[in-house]
PDB file of C-alpha atoms in Angstrom:
ATOM      1  CA  SER A   1     149.715 223.377 260.579  1.00  0.00           C
ATOM      2  CA  ARG A   2     151.469 220.763 258.495  1.00  0.00           C
ATOM      3  CA  GLN A   3     151.293 217.163 259.621  1.00  0.00           C
ATOM      4  CA  ALA A   4     154.132 214.678 259.553  1.00  0.00           C
ATOM      5  CA  ALA A   5     154.658 211.143 260.771  1.00  0.00           C
ATOM      6  CA  VAL A   6     155.510 210.979 264.438  1.00  0.00           C
ATOM      7  CA  GLY A   7     156.110 207.277 264.759  1.00  0.00           C
ATOM      8  CA  LYS A   8     155.032 203.850 263.642  1.00  0.00           C
ATOM      9  CA  GLY A   9     151.334 203.625 262.995  1.00  0.00           C
ATOM     10  CA  SER A  10     150.899 207.403 262.948  1.00  0.00           C
ATOM     11  CA  HIS A  11     148.222 208.622 260.566  1.00  0.00           C
ATOM     12  CA  TRP A  12     149.403 210.661 257.629  1.00  0.00           C
ATOM     13  CA  HIS A  13     147.208 213.341 256.083  1.00  0.00           C
ATOM     14  CA  MET A  14     148.224 214.844 252.757  1.00  0.00           C
ATOM     15  CA  ASP A  15     145.100 216.841 252.017  1.00  0.00           C
ATOM     16  CA  ARG A  16     146.523 219.811 250.181  1.00  0.00           C
ATOM     17  CA  THR A  17     143.096 221.445 249.907  1.00  0.00           C
ATOM     18  CA  LEU A  18     143.221 221.950 253.679  1.00  0.00           C
ATOM     19  CA  ASN A  19     146.620 223.660 253.451  1.00  0.00           C
ATOM     20  CA  HIS A  20     148.318 220.501 254.684  1.00  0.00           C
ATOM     21  CA  SER A  21     150.611 220.188 251.679  1.00  0.00           C
ATOM     22  CA  PRO A  22     153.713 218.447 253.008  1.00  0.00           C
ATOM     23  CA  ARG A  23     157.108 220.039 252.708  1.00  0.00           C
ATOM     24  CA  ILE A  24     159.303 217.800 250.578  1.00  0.00           C
ATOM     25  CA  ALA A  25     163.085 217.451 250.500  1.00  0.00           C
ATOM     26  CA  VAL A  26     164.985 215.757 247.705  1.00  0.00           C
ATOM     27  CA  ILE A  27     168.398 214.433 248.684  1.00  0.00           C
ATOM     28  CA  GLY A  28     170.611 214.242 245.621  1.00  0.00           C
ATOM     29  CA  SER A  29     171.048 216.208 242.403  1.00  0.00           C
ATOM     30  CA  GLY A  30     171.624 213.536 239.756  1.00  0.00           C
ATOM     31  CA  ASN A  31     169.361 212.359 236.959  1.00  0.00           C
ATOM     32  CA  VAL A  32     166.560 210.898 239.095  1.00  0.00           C
ATOM     33  CA  ALA A  33     166.705 213.732 241.623  1.00  0.00           C
ATOM     34  CA  THR A  34     166.510 216.314 238.836  1.00  0.00           C
ATOM     35  CA  HIS A  35     163.362 214.904 237.272  1.00  0.00           C
ATOM     36  CA  LEU A  36     161.701 214.267 240.637  1.00  0.00           C
ATOM     37  CA  ALA A  37     162.473 217.824 241.723  1.00  0.00           C
ATOM     38  CA  LYS A  38     160.838 219.148 238.554  1.00  0.00           C
ATOM     39  CA  ALA A  39     157.770 216.941 239.092  1.00  0.00           C
ATOM     40  CA  VAL A  40     157.440 217.847 242.772  1.00  0.00           C
ATOM     41  CA  THR A  41     157.585 221.597 242.134  1.00  0.00           C
ATOM     42  CA  ARG A  42     155.249 221.246 239.156  1.00  0.00           C
ATOM     43  CA  ALA A  43     152.762 219.553 241.483  1.00  0.00           C
ATOM     44  CA  GLY A  44     152.870 222.600 243.756  1.00  0.00           C
ATOM     45  CA  TYR A  45     154.832 221.289 246.744  1.00  0.00           C
ATOM     46  CA  LYS A  46     157.325 223.377 248.669  1.00  0.00           C
ATOM     47  CA  LEU A  47     160.694 221.775 247.912  1.00  0.00           C
ATOM     48  CA  SER A  48     164.167 221.908 249.410  1.00  0.00           C
ATOM     49  CA  ILE A  49     167.208 220.157 247.965  1.00  0.00           C
ATOM     50  CA  TYR A  50     170.315 218.812 249.646  1.00  0.00           C
ATOM     51  CA  ASN A  51     173.428 217.351 248.048  1.00  0.00           C
ATOM     52  CA  HIS A  52     176.860 216.801 249.546  1.00  0.00           C
ATOM     53  CA  ARG A  53     178.136 219.017 246.725  1.00  0.00           C
ATOM     54  CA  CYS A  54     176.562 222.342 247.608  1.00  0.00           C
ATOM     55  CA  GLU A  55     177.010 223.820 244.144  1.00  0.00           C
ATOM     56  CA  SER A  56     175.063 220.948 242.571  1.00  0.00           C
ATOM     57  CA  ALA A  57     172.177 221.408 244.985  1.00  0.00           C
ATOM     58  CA  SER A  58     172.187 225.157 244.320  1.00  0.00           C
ATOM     59  CA  ARG A  59     172.082 224.684 240.542  1.00  0.00           C
ATOM     60  CA  LEU A  60     169.161 222.269 240.723  1.00  0.00           C
ATOM     61  CA  ALA A  61     167.290 224.389 243.265  1.00  0.00           C
ATOM     62  CA  SER A  62     167.718 227.456 241.087  1.00  0.00           C
ATOM     63  CA  ALA A  63     166.488 225.576 238.026  1.00  0.00           C
ATOM     64  CA  VAL A  64     163.262 224.365 239.640  1.00  0.00           C
ATOM     65  CA  GLY A  65     162.497 227.186 242.037  1.00  0.00           C
ATOM     66  CA  ALA A  66     163.399 225.274 245.204  1.00  0.00           C
ATOM     67  CA  THR A  67     165.552 226.055 248.236  1.00  0.00           C
ATOM     68  CA  ALA A  68     169.076 224.647 248.481  1.00  0.00           C
ATOM     69  CA  VAL A  69     170.210 223.457 251.918  1.00  0.00           C
ATOM     70  CA  ALA A  70     173.928 223.043 252.580  1.00  0.00           C
ATOM     71  CA  ASP A  71     173.730 220.956 255.767  1.00  0.00           C
ATOM     72  CA  LEU A  72     171.862 217.637 255.963  1.00  0.00           C
ATOM     73  CA  ASP A  73     171.222 218.187 259.669  1.00  0.00           C
ATOM     74  CA  ALA A  74     169.494 221.483 258.838  1.00  0.00           C
ATOM     75  CA  LEU A  75     167.192 219.907 256.262  1.00  0.00           C
ATOM     76  CA  ASP A  76     163.647 220.253 257.593  1.00  0.00           C
ATOM     77  CA  ALA A  77     160.742 218.607 255.740  1.00  0.00           C
ATOM     78  CA  ASP A  78     157.790 216.281 256.165  1.00  0.00           C
ATOM     79  CA  ILE A  79     158.838 213.908 253.389  1.00  0.00           C
ATOM     80  CA  TYR A  80     162.441 213.132 252.483  1.00  0.00           C
ATOM     81  CA  ILE A  81     163.154 211.513 249.100  1.00  0.00           C
ATOM     82  CA  ILE A  82     166.625 209.981 248.855  1.00  0.00           C
ATOM     83  CA  ALA A  83     167.604 209.942 245.171  1.00  0.00           C
ATOM     84  CA  ILE A  84     171.282 208.971 245.216  1.00  0.00           C
ATOM     85  CA  LYS A  85     173.412 206.018 244.089  1.00  0.00           C
ATOM     86  CA  ASP A  86     172.162 202.673 245.369  1.00  0.00           C
ATOM     87  CA  ASP A  87     175.379 201.852 247.221  1.00  0.00           C
ATOM     88  CA  ALA A  88     175.204 205.114 249.184  1.00  0.00           C
ATOM     89  CA  ILE A  89     171.632 204.762 250.481  1.00  0.00           C
ATOM     90  CA  ALA A  90     172.420 202.615 253.528  1.00  0.00           C
ATOM     91  CA  SER A  91     175.110 204.937 254.859  1.00  0.00           C
ATOM     92  CA  LEU A  92     172.950 208.015 254.348  1.00  0.00           C
ATOM     93  CA  ALA A  93     170.006 206.309 256.050  1.00  0.00           C
ATOM     94  CA  ALA A  94     172.213 205.469 259.034  1.00  0.00           C
ATOM     95  CA  SER A  95     173.262 209.112 259.273  1.00  0.00           C
ATOM     96  CA  VAL A  96     169.678 210.288 259.794  1.00  0.00           C
ATOM     97  CA  ALA A  97     168.769 207.776 262.499  1.00  0.00           C
ATOM     98  CA  GLY A  98     165.947 208.966 264.731  1.00  0.00           C
ATOM     99  CA  ARG A  99     164.820 211.786 262.444  1.00  0.00           C
ATOM    100  CA  LYS A 100     161.082 212.418 262.149  1.00  0.00           C
ATOM    101  CA  GLY A 101     159.171 212.573 258.887  1.00  0.00           C
ATOM    102  CA  LEU A 102     158.575 210.080 256.106  1.00  0.00           C
ATOM    103  CA  TRP A 103     161.772 208.767 254.499  1.00  0.00           C
ATOM    104  CA  LEU A 104     161.723 207.301 250.993  1.00  0.00           C
ATOM    105  CA  HIS A 105     164.336 206.062 248.576  1.00  0.00           C
ATOM    106  CA  THR A 106     163.956 205.774 244.804  1.00  0.00           C
ATOM    107  CA  SER A 107     166.004 202.648 244.096  1.00  0.00           C
ATOM    108  CA  GLY A 108     164.743 199.666 242.135  1.00  0.00           C
ATOM    109  CA  SER A 109     166.973 197.154 243.925  1.00  0.00           C
ATOM    110  CA  VAL A 110     167.541 198.393 247.495  1.00  0.00           C
ATOM    111  CA  ASP A 111     165.231 196.734 250.022  1.00  0.00           C
ATOM    112  CA  MET A 112     162.856 198.952 251.966  1.00  0.00           C
ATOM    113  CA  LYS A 113     164.331 197.439 255.145  1.00  0.00           C
ATOM    114  CA  VAL A 114     167.407 199.644 254.718  1.00  0.00           C
ATOM    115  CA  PHE A 115     165.387 202.076 256.881  1.00  0.00           C
ATOM    116  CA  ASP A 116     164.229 199.481 259.435  1.00  0.00           C
ATOM    117  CA  GLY A 117     165.317 200.456 262.928  1.00  0.00           C
ATOM    118  CA  VAL A 118     166.655 203.767 261.633  1.00  0.00           C
ATOM    119  CA  VAL A 119     163.502 205.859 261.228  1.00  0.00           C
ATOM    120  CA  ASP A 120     159.900 205.129 262.133  1.00  0.00           C
ATOM    121  CA  SER A 121     158.116 206.002 258.856  1.00  0.00           C
ATOM    122  CA  TYR A 122     159.664 204.868 255.619  1.00  0.00           C
ATOM    123  CA  GLY A 123     159.098 203.369 252.206  1.00  0.00           C
ATOM    124  CA  VAL A 124     159.985 203.373 248.522  1.00  0.00           C
ATOM    125  CA  LEU A 125     159.061 205.654 245.635  1.00  0.00           C
ATOM    126  CA  TYR A 126     160.570 203.994 242.526  1.00  0.00           C
ATOM    127  CA  PRO A 127     159.968 205.711 239.166  1.00  0.00           C
ATOM    128  CA  MET A 128     160.788 203.109 236.508  1.00  0.00           C
ATOM    129  CA  GLN A 129     162.223 205.188 233.693  1.00  0.00           C
ATOM    130  CA  THR A 130     165.556 206.080 232.132  1.00  0.00           C
ATOM    131  CA  PHE A 131     166.547 209.590 233.190  1.00  0.00           C
ATOM    132  CA  SER A 132     169.089 212.015 231.779  1.00  0.00           C
ATOM    133  CA  LYS A 133     169.199 215.570 233.070  1.00  0.00           C
ATOM    134  CA  ASP A 134     168.778 217.221 229.669  1.00  0.00           C
ATOM    135  CA  ALA A 135     166.146 214.836 228.253  1.00  0.00           C
ATOM    136  CA  ASP A 136     162.536 215.809 228.913  1.00  0.00           C
ATOM    137  CA  VAL A 137     160.336 213.157 230.539  1.00  0.00           C
ATOM    138  CA  ASP A 138     156.570 213.283 231.027  1.00  0.00           C
ATOM    139  CA  MET A 139     156.524 212.137 234.648  1.00  0.00           C
ATOM    140  CA  THR A 140     152.739 211.759 234.600  1.00  0.00           C
ATOM    141  CA  GLU A 141     153.253 208.733 232.320  1.00  0.00           C
ATOM    142  CA  VAL A 142     156.091 207.165 234.318  1.00  0.00           C
ATOM    143  CA  PRO A 143     155.025 204.145 236.408  1.00  0.00           C
ATOM    144  CA  PHE A 144     155.802 204.682 240.087  1.00  0.00           C
ATOM    145  CA  PHE A 145     156.234 201.509 242.126  1.00  0.00           C
ATOM    146  CA  ILE A 146     155.649 202.134 245.812  1.00  0.00           C
ATOM    147  CA  GLU A 147     156.022 200.335 249.134  1.00  0.00           C
ATOM    148  CA  GLY A 148     155.415 201.476 252.701  1.00  0.00           C
ATOM    149  CA  CYS A 149     156.331 200.165 256.137  1.00  0.00           C
ATOM    150  CA  ASN A 150     152.649 200.088 257.156  1.00  0.00           C
ATOM    151  CA  GLY A 151     149.211 200.772 255.750  1.00  0.00           C
ATOM    152  CA  ASP A 152     149.031 204.456 256.679  1.00  0.00           C
ATOM    153  CA  VAL A 153     152.457 205.149 255.233  1.00  0.00           C
ATOM    154  CA  THR A 154     151.636 203.251 252.058  1.00  0.00           C
ATOM    155  CA  ARG A 155     148.515 205.356 251.599  1.00  0.00           C
ATOM    156  CA  ALA A 156     150.554 208.530 252.106  1.00  0.00           C
ATOM    157  CA  ILE A 157     153.126 207.423 249.527  1.00  0.00           C
ATOM    158  CA  ARG A 158     150.351 206.529 247.088  1.00  0.00           C
ATOM    159  CA  GLU A 159     148.840 209.985 247.518  1.00  0.00           C
ATOM    160  CA  LEU A 160     152.191 211.647 246.840  1.00  0.00           C
ATOM    161  CA  ALA A 161     152.956 209.395 243.866  1.00  0.00           C
ATOM    162  CA  SER A 162     149.477 209.946 242.437  1.00  0.00           C
ATOM    163  CA  SER A 163     150.091 213.692 242.427  1.00  0.00           C
ATOM    164  CA  LEU A 164     153.151 213.090 240.236  1.00  0.00           C
ATOM    165  CA  SER A 165     151.996 210.271 237.947  1.00  0.00           C
ATOM    166  CA  HIS A 166     148.844 208.607 236.620  1.00  0.00           C
ATOM    167  CA  LYS A 167     150.452 205.174 237.074  1.00  0.00           C
ATOM    168  CA  VAL A 168     151.051 204.094 240.675  1.00  0.00           C
ATOM    169  CA  ILE A 169     151.502 200.422 241.608  1.00  0.00           C
ATOM    170  CA  GLU A 170     152.210 198.887 245.012  1.00  0.00           C
ATOM    171  CA  VAL A 171     154.906 196.213 244.889  1.00  0.00           C
ATOM    172  CA  SER A 172     157.112 194.384 247.405  1.00  0.00           C
ATOM    173  CA  SER A 173     160.874 194.857 247.613  1.00  0.00           C
ATOM    174  CA  ALA A 174     161.435 191.319 246.291  1.00  0.00           C
ATOM    175  CA  ASN A 175     159.323 191.925 243.188  1.00  0.00           C
ATOM    176  CA  ARG A 176     160.694 195.439 242.702  1.00  0.00           C
ATOM    177  CA  VAL A 177     164.185 193.956 242.243  1.00  0.00           C
ATOM    178  CA  LYS A 178     162.821 191.737 239.465  1.00  0.00           C
ATOM    179  CA  LEU A 179     161.198 194.778 237.863  1.00  0.00           C
ATOM    180  CA  HIS A 180     164.564 196.521 237.986  1.00  0.00           C
ATOM    181  CA  ILE A 181     166.293 193.546 236.356  1.00  0.00           C
ATOM    182  CA  ALA A 182     163.663 193.524 233.609  1.00  0.00           C
ATOM    183  CA  ALA A 183     164.238 197.253 233.109  1.00  0.00           C
ATOM    184  CA  VAL A 184     167.998 196.716 232.790  1.00  0.00           C
ATOM    185  CA  PHE A 185     167.404 194.220 229.988  1.00  0.00           C
ATOM    186  CA  ALA A 186     164.784 196.387 228.276  1.00  0.00           C
ATOM    187  CA  CYS A 187     166.677 199.672 228.540  1.00  0.00           C
ATOM    188  CA  ASN A 188     170.309 199.607 229.676  1.00  0.00           C
ATOM    189  CA  PHE A 189     171.428 196.526 227.762  1.00  0.00           C
ATOM    190  CA  THR A 190     169.471 197.623 224.699  1.00  0.00           C
ATOM    191  CA  ASN A 191     171.188 201.018 224.771  1.00  0.00           C
ATOM    192  CA  TYR A 192     174.575 199.302 225.051  1.00  0.00           C
ATOM    193  CA  MET A 193     173.751 197.318 221.913  1.00  0.00           C
ATOM    194  CA  TRP A 194     172.960 200.572 220.136  1.00  0.00           C
ATOM    195  CA  ALA A 195     176.404 201.816 221.183  1.00  0.00           C
ATOM    196  CA  GLN A 196     177.992 198.720 219.602  1.00  0.00           C
ATOM    197  CA  SER A 197     175.995 199.372 216.444  1.00  0.00           C
ATOM    198  CA  ALA A 198     177.161 202.998 216.405  1.00  0.00           C
ATOM    199  CA  ASP A 199     180.805 201.869 216.650  1.00  0.00           C
ATOM    200  CA  ILE A 200     180.429 199.562 213.646  1.00  0.00           C
ATOM    201  CA  LEU A 201     178.723 202.294 211.615  1.00  0.00           C
ATOM    202  CA  GLU A 202     181.458 204.772 212.524  1.00  0.00           C
ATOM    203  CA  SER A 203     184.062 202.352 211.168  1.00  0.00           C
ATOM    204  CA  ILE A 204     182.510 202.683 207.701  1.00  0.00           C
ATOM    205  CA  GLY A 205     181.842 206.396 207.951  1.00  0.00           C
ATOM    206  CA  ALA A 206     178.092 206.072 208.527  1.00  0.00           C
ATOM    207  CA  ASP A 207     176.064 207.999 211.105  1.00  0.00           C
ATOM    208  CA  PHE A 208     173.913 206.201 213.673  1.00  0.00           C
ATOM    209  CA  SER A 209     170.900 208.119 212.392  1.00  0.00           C
ATOM    210  CA  VAL A 210     170.611 205.556 209.565  1.00  0.00           C
ATOM    211  CA  MET A 211     169.388 203.140 212.259  1.00  0.00           C
ATOM    212  CA  HIS A 212     166.632 205.433 213.538  1.00  0.00           C
ATOM    213  CA  PRO A 213     163.858 204.087 211.246  1.00  0.00           C
ATOM    214  CA  LEU A 214     164.794 200.506 212.171  1.00  0.00           C
ATOM    215  CA  ILE A 215     164.832 201.298 215.893  1.00  0.00           C
ATOM    216  CA  LYS A 216     161.478 203.066 215.694  1.00  0.00           C
ATOM    217  CA  ALA A 217     159.915 200.190 213.737  1.00  0.00           C
ATOM    218  CA  THR A 218     161.300 197.661 216.229  1.00  0.00           C
ATOM    219  CA  LEU A 219     159.908 199.617 219.163  1.00  0.00           C
ATOM    220  CA  ASP A 220     156.506 200.046 217.501  1.00  0.00           C
ATOM    221  CA  LYS A 221     156.348 196.317 216.850  1.00  0.00           C
ATOM    222  CA  THR A 222     157.331 195.503 220.433  1.00  0.00           C
ATOM    223  CA  LEU A 223     154.466 197.663 221.682  1.00  0.00           C
ATOM    224  CA  THR A 224     151.892 195.830 219.557  1.00  0.00           C
ATOM    225  CA  MET A 225     153.043 192.201 219.797  1.00  0.00           C
ATOM    226  CA  SER A 226     155.089 190.059 222.159  1.00  0.00           C
ATOM    227  CA  PRO A 227     158.892 190.344 221.872  1.00  0.00           C
ATOM    228  CA  HIS A 228     159.051 186.582 221.376  1.00  0.00           C
ATOM    229  CA  ASP A 229     156.782 186.726 218.333  1.00  0.00           C
ATOM    230  CA  GLY A 230     158.506 189.817 216.959  1.00  0.00           C
ATOM    231  CA  GLN A 231     162.036 188.366 216.893  1.00  0.00           C
ATOM    232  CA  THR A 232     163.691 188.423 213.455  1.00  0.00           C
ATOM    233  CA  GLY A 233     167.225 188.126 212.074  1.00  0.00           C
ATOM    234  CA  PRO A 234     169.767 185.436 211.121  1.00  0.00           C
ATOM    235  CA  ALA A 235     169.651 183.618 214.470  1.00  0.00           C
ATOM    236  CA  ARG A 236     165.841 183.567 214.467  1.00  0.00           C
ATOM    237  CA  ARG A 237     165.919 182.039 210.972  1.00  0.00           C
ATOM    238  CA  GLY A 238     168.710 179.627 211.872  1.00  0.00           C
ATOM    239  CA  ASP A 239     170.980 181.074 209.162  1.00  0.00           C
ATOM    240  CA  VAL A 240     174.267 179.681 210.443  1.00  0.00           C
ATOM    241  CA  ASP A 241     176.279 180.655 207.348  1.00  0.00           C
ATOM    242  CA  ILE A 242     175.431 184.327 207.766  1.00  0.00           C
ATOM    243  CA  ILE A 243     176.148 184.154 211.495  1.00  0.00           C
ATOM    244  CA  LYS A 244     179.597 182.662 210.817  1.00  0.00           C
ATOM    245  CA  LYS A 245     180.308 185.355 208.227  1.00  0.00           C
ATOM    246  CA  HIS A 246     179.377 188.091 210.663  1.00  0.00           C
ATOM    247  CA  LEU A 247     181.451 186.550 213.451  1.00  0.00           C
ATOM    248  CA  SER A 248     184.504 186.397 211.155  1.00  0.00           C
ATOM    249  CA  MET A 249     184.302 190.181 210.833  1.00  0.00           C
ATOM    250  CA  LEU A 250     184.012 190.881 214.549  1.00  0.00           C
ATOM    251  CA  SER A 251     186.459 190.760 217.442  1.00  0.00           C
ATOM    252  CA  GLY A 252     186.554 191.420 221.169  1.00  0.00           C
ATOM    253  CA  VAL A 253     183.346 192.383 222.952  1.00  0.00           C
ATOM    254  CA  LYS A 254     181.319 192.595 219.747  1.00  0.00           C
ATOM    255  CA  HIS A 255     182.300 189.032 218.738  1.00  0.00           C
ATOM    256  CA  LYS A 256     181.423 187.717 222.209  1.00  0.00           C
ATOM    257  CA  LEU A 257     178.075 189.500 222.312  1.00  0.00           C
ATOM    258  CA  TYR A 258     177.088 188.465 218.801  1.00  0.00           C
ATOM    259  CA  GLU A 259     178.032 184.827 219.370  1.00  0.00           C
ATOM    260  CA  THR A 260     176.366 184.547 222.784  1.00  0.00           C
ATOM    261  CA  LEU A 261     173.117 186.196 221.725  1.00  0.00           C
ATOM    262  CA  SER A 262     172.927 184.327 218.419  1.00  0.00           C
ATOM    263  CA  THR A 263     173.413 181.002 220.178  1.00  0.00           C
ATOM    264  CA  ASP A 264     170.750 181.822 222.757  1.00  0.00           C
ATOM    265  CA  ILE A 265     168.262 182.969 220.107  1.00  0.00           C
ATOM    266  CA  MET A 266     168.834 179.821 218.059  1.00  0.00           C
ATOM    267  CA  ASN A 267     168.326 177.682 221.141  1.00  0.00           C
ATOM    268  CA  GLU A 268     165.128 179.575 221.899  1.00  0.00           C
ATOM    269  CA  TYR A 269     163.591 179.127 218.461  1.00  0.00           C
ATOM    270  CA  HIS A 270     165.221 176.030 216.956  1.00  0.00           C
ATOM    271  CA  HIS A 271     166.654 173.851 219.723  1.00  0.00           C
ATOM    272  CA  ASN A 272     168.649 172.070 217.003  1.00  0.00           C
ATOM    273  CA  LEU A 273     171.625 174.181 215.986  1.00  0.00           C
ATOM    274  CA  THR A 274     172.119 172.158 212.791  1.00  0.00           C
ATOM    275  CA  ASP A 275     168.714 173.234 211.496  1.00  0.00           C
ATOM    276  CA  HIS A 276     169.463 175.769 208.747  1.00  0.00           C
ATOM    277  CA  GLN A 277     165.943 176.224 207.458  1.00  0.00           C
ATOM    278  CA  SER A 278     164.556 179.744 207.404  1.00  0.00           C
TER     279      SER A 278
END
């Protein structure tokens, strides 16, 4: 028979070779839930999916070969993975108070303690990656940051994560938030800058694809040297005249972003804003 957590300190076994493969439920059907569902089924687990929008759960379940469940109270699994918006995790956790099984959320910034006093076995399974439903992701290369409420639970989460990815790291809630912040800078803010670039290119009838070689070269350089050493551009050189010319051609958000970032970069590399040497 399958084994599940029965309380604090209970010992979890996830030895699939002994036919003890845990039943897994994914709660949610968004970007993260979609890619986790694909990874879980690819790893051979029996999967059920719940979402408050039944049609969304049915679509995802059909796509990955899982079972859609229309009622949260009817969801029956050994491991529950909550992959929903951060601000909805606490209320969902409260709604499952007293339920058995291992409960995990996938957020980078929600403390593990959101489950404290609600369920006995809980933790975090945070895949640090940008997810879009239609963009393929090799989950085996995605770093999974994990945390458990006790040693046995942490080992169980590690075993699950290790079946999905080659990169599993244990980290505290406090440090996971900092990882999430770093990811926002490295990914979300960077993508927003690309959107600003695309707007400027569109204004002159150019396609964003002209930036692809530059983006690829920048990424390659970032992967081989430190971002600090790889910084280039007018602000890095202290070229104030060019910066002023660019600012005169910008307005609104783009002007604010360009000015703020240029000032910060100049402060980082020159400290003296009157230094115009390249």
